[in-house]
Amino acid sequence: MKMRGRQMRPLGAVLLLLVLAAGGACSDSDGGGPSGGGITPPPDGKSLFVEGCPAPGRARAARIERPDLGMQGPQALGKEGDFLLMNDRAAFIVTGPGNVDTYWYYGGILVDAVALDGCEQAGPERYEELWPLAARIDLLELLNGAGLGGATVRGFRGDRVEILDDGAAGGDAVVRVHGSDDFFWQAEYRLMAEAFLQGTSKAMSGPLGLGMEVDYVLPPDSPVLRVIVRYRNLLDQPQEIVPAACNLFGPTTEVGFYNLFRGDIAGFDFKLGVPWLTAVSDGAEGAWAFAMEDAVLMNGSVAGVDAALDARSFFAPLRLGAAGAGQDTAQVTYFLSVGPTDGNSAERPLRDASPRAFPWAPYEWLPVAGTTFDGETGEPIAGVRVEVEARDLDGAWRPLHRMESGPTGAFGGSIADFGDPRLEYRVSAHAQGRPDPEPALFTTVSVRDFPIPFAADGELAYDVRDGEDRGLPARITLWQDGRLACRILTAGSPGRSPVAPGVYEVSVTRGFEYATYQGSITVAPRVAAPLDVRLERVVDTSGFMAMDGHLHAAPSPDSQVSIPDRILTAASEGVEVAAGTDHEYVGSWQSGIDETGLGEWVATVTGCELTAEVPEHFNLYGLEPRFDLDGRGGFIRWYRMDMAEILAAARGRGARLVAFNHPNYLRLIGYDRLNGRPALDDPTAIGLKPDAELMSWDFDLVELMNGHENPFVRFGARPGTGRFDDWMSFLNLGHPKTATGNTDLHGMDAPGQPRIYFASSTDEPAALDEDELFAALAAGRALVSDGAFARVTIDGSAGLGDLVTDTDGSVDLAIRIEGIPEIDLTHFVVFVNCDEALAVAASDPAAVVKYDAVLSVPVARDAHVVIAGFGANPLPRGLDSFEPEGVPRFVTNAVYVDADGNGAFDPPGGKECSYDLR
């Protein structure tokens, strides 16, 4: 890369040597600082978190003593009994030991953080949680390919809190939490399961022999909270640990960071060389930045949440001397900064708190400013996302800083100068509805004001209606040069959306029941391009409603989607029932329906995903939220429970239905499809008690499809795959569980691909009868759809889930298969007691009605009859794209045949399934 004739080096190349350098990860600082203190009355009309407000230049720590005090915002958790640290620029709340309303299991962690303007919040409280970790990782095992199964990951449990300095004497405000290491339950079980599947064993972890203290230190005049984690060895021998911290920025914030490169260590995905992580709320109403002192920061996922650590500690852990022998204590320091507006407003204060973004790499802030405006009219453009980018080790540009232009189009902030004048940066800008201007290259010796002119904007004026001229929620997808340009979700009424001028291919879709629109459109500058589309509902699903039974939104720690946005995604895909199954959270999504006004199109049922890594995840439906029990609605503490105990607890909590999600657990226990029993004879090998019940049948539903996956046994796949065969085993052994298909969606992708169609006396979501829904699913009056819909009866009357008596050796199977013309269905297979009895070609794969006839199916003995349909082509543009081979367009639940005339279905018993699906 060259500029002005000189060879330029990417920032990543300059910093790579720092990554490779060996060194300790601890700091000797104990969190002292300049003084402050004192209380002044707040201005009238401003809310307080505690009585009184620190004056400028002062900080305060106090226990919250009143139930009516706390922060305001969607993630605000702090309450009476918690601890507040506050100055005139920022406020933070740390939970007391007994106040556990968090995703994390224990108290003494940071849960609230906001920037302040005086005593008033600069924006809503959106920060979620931060908790420290302590790990042991065997580097030799990693390098030898053993994976992380041999690792131990433990988390901080706060037992006692004290205020070391309340700030009244003019010093830092300091809250200390005393505690120890305790189970990080999800990581614990995930690592044990991984070790077991690798053919090794891993015992349930015990205490590491550590004393842990966490100091939360807020200096006066700083919006940066120092989180100092001190580890003390309690053993009479030295030990090594890898410190880390889990950081949840909050579900409705956008998290970004610069990293040198991404990689993988034994299946652990990570981003390496991160100077800071930054999260920004919508509309730049607040920002948060996280950093670590003297670290080559590495960020990766641990049990579904992000964890940050010094990369060097992976290779050179913290060494703690034997207790009492000296050098038995070490510490690490994290920083959490809050800003009132954009990302840079939170990043800038980090320089004063920690002058090195990387070890041995001091940096300075250089001012940068500019304006964003219409290059033709000169009018300012507000709300432009401005990014200062640097190259990573692969030469790709990655954001280092993020800013946003204000009402006058002005933006400003600071950029990190790492001391090499040859380092090349660039400023890029993004405004909705306008083409991105050419990025401006610069170096630290050429930092200047950046006037950023934009080309004229464009707009799409859309009106999507159905055949009855009703406004229709739908998904509009625009493409340029074969690549996705943007998606727009309509809410059932005409609207406008910014779209950069240009020529686009356009798809308008609404799930599996409406014919798609495929066309092109030209968006001209400064003109609203009209897109008036009629989508015909061509698939008749009357008597059934469409449901996605596995969805996540903001209450889940691994989803950034707000509840109203989740409801909008469901409506745009024709999902009529959206089940809220957030991780360890019981709460209704009705507020999202009320806020969007989409009650005509979507209903919701309350659920919860109980996220036990062992034995398995379970969805619980029909629970009543109990916020009197805890801040997450009264979820079940599943830790160390076996399958029978979990299912009993679910029933005791009031679950109307229980779903066995993506049951990989069956592979873990060596489930034998012939006898329905596990081969594993030592439950302790997977972290359960010696007398644990490894298998229980007290569930109602089994997730046959979790996304677009092939549920059948595949040639060449490892033994034991095939969820279809697992389900067939259940039925063969007399356990009539209902098969479902769901998306398990966390992002803004399309719900309902696949989906469940359940029998319903109403087709109107607003008239949904939950009792009827639960009864239909429990009885198997449902089918899984990944593109097609089927109506099935046997002998003219018996439908899905029903029992029919027919003793003449065959039954008449009436089947009508429908799908939109753009989704093909080439053939279907009839399974009798899980054996392929018939393979039938579709009459017209590209028509709406793919097949409609009555077949004679031989049934020599009592049987369960299941039908699955298949296609050959990808789904049309606008719907999900996936490889269709082996992925069924639909799978029905069973119709049961009493062939011996005794009035009951007598299951065939354990058997191997026989099919080839061709």
PDB file of C-alpha atoms in Angstrom, residues 46 249 315 397 618 678 705 772 798:
ATOM      1  CA  LYS A  46     -34.134  16.342  37.570  1.00  0.00           C
ATOM      2  CA  PHE A 249     -23.297  -4.180  26.194  1.00  0.00           C
ATOM      3  CA  PHE A 315       0.265 -18.301  26.216  1.00  0.00           C
ATOM      4  CA  TRP A 397     -10.277  -1.598   6.412  1.00  0.00           C
ATOM      5  CA  PHE A 618     -35.776 -26.889  26.330  1.00  0.00           C
ATOM      6  CA  PRO A 678     -28.839 -44.330  26.785  1.00  0.00           C
ATOM      7  CA  MET A 705     -35.644 -28.967  12.199  1.00  0.00           C
ATOM      8  CA  GLU A 772     -56.428 -24.673  21.330  1.00  0.00           C
ATOM      9  CA  ALA A 798     -58.470 -39.203  10.059  1.00  0.00           C
TER      10      ALA A 798
END
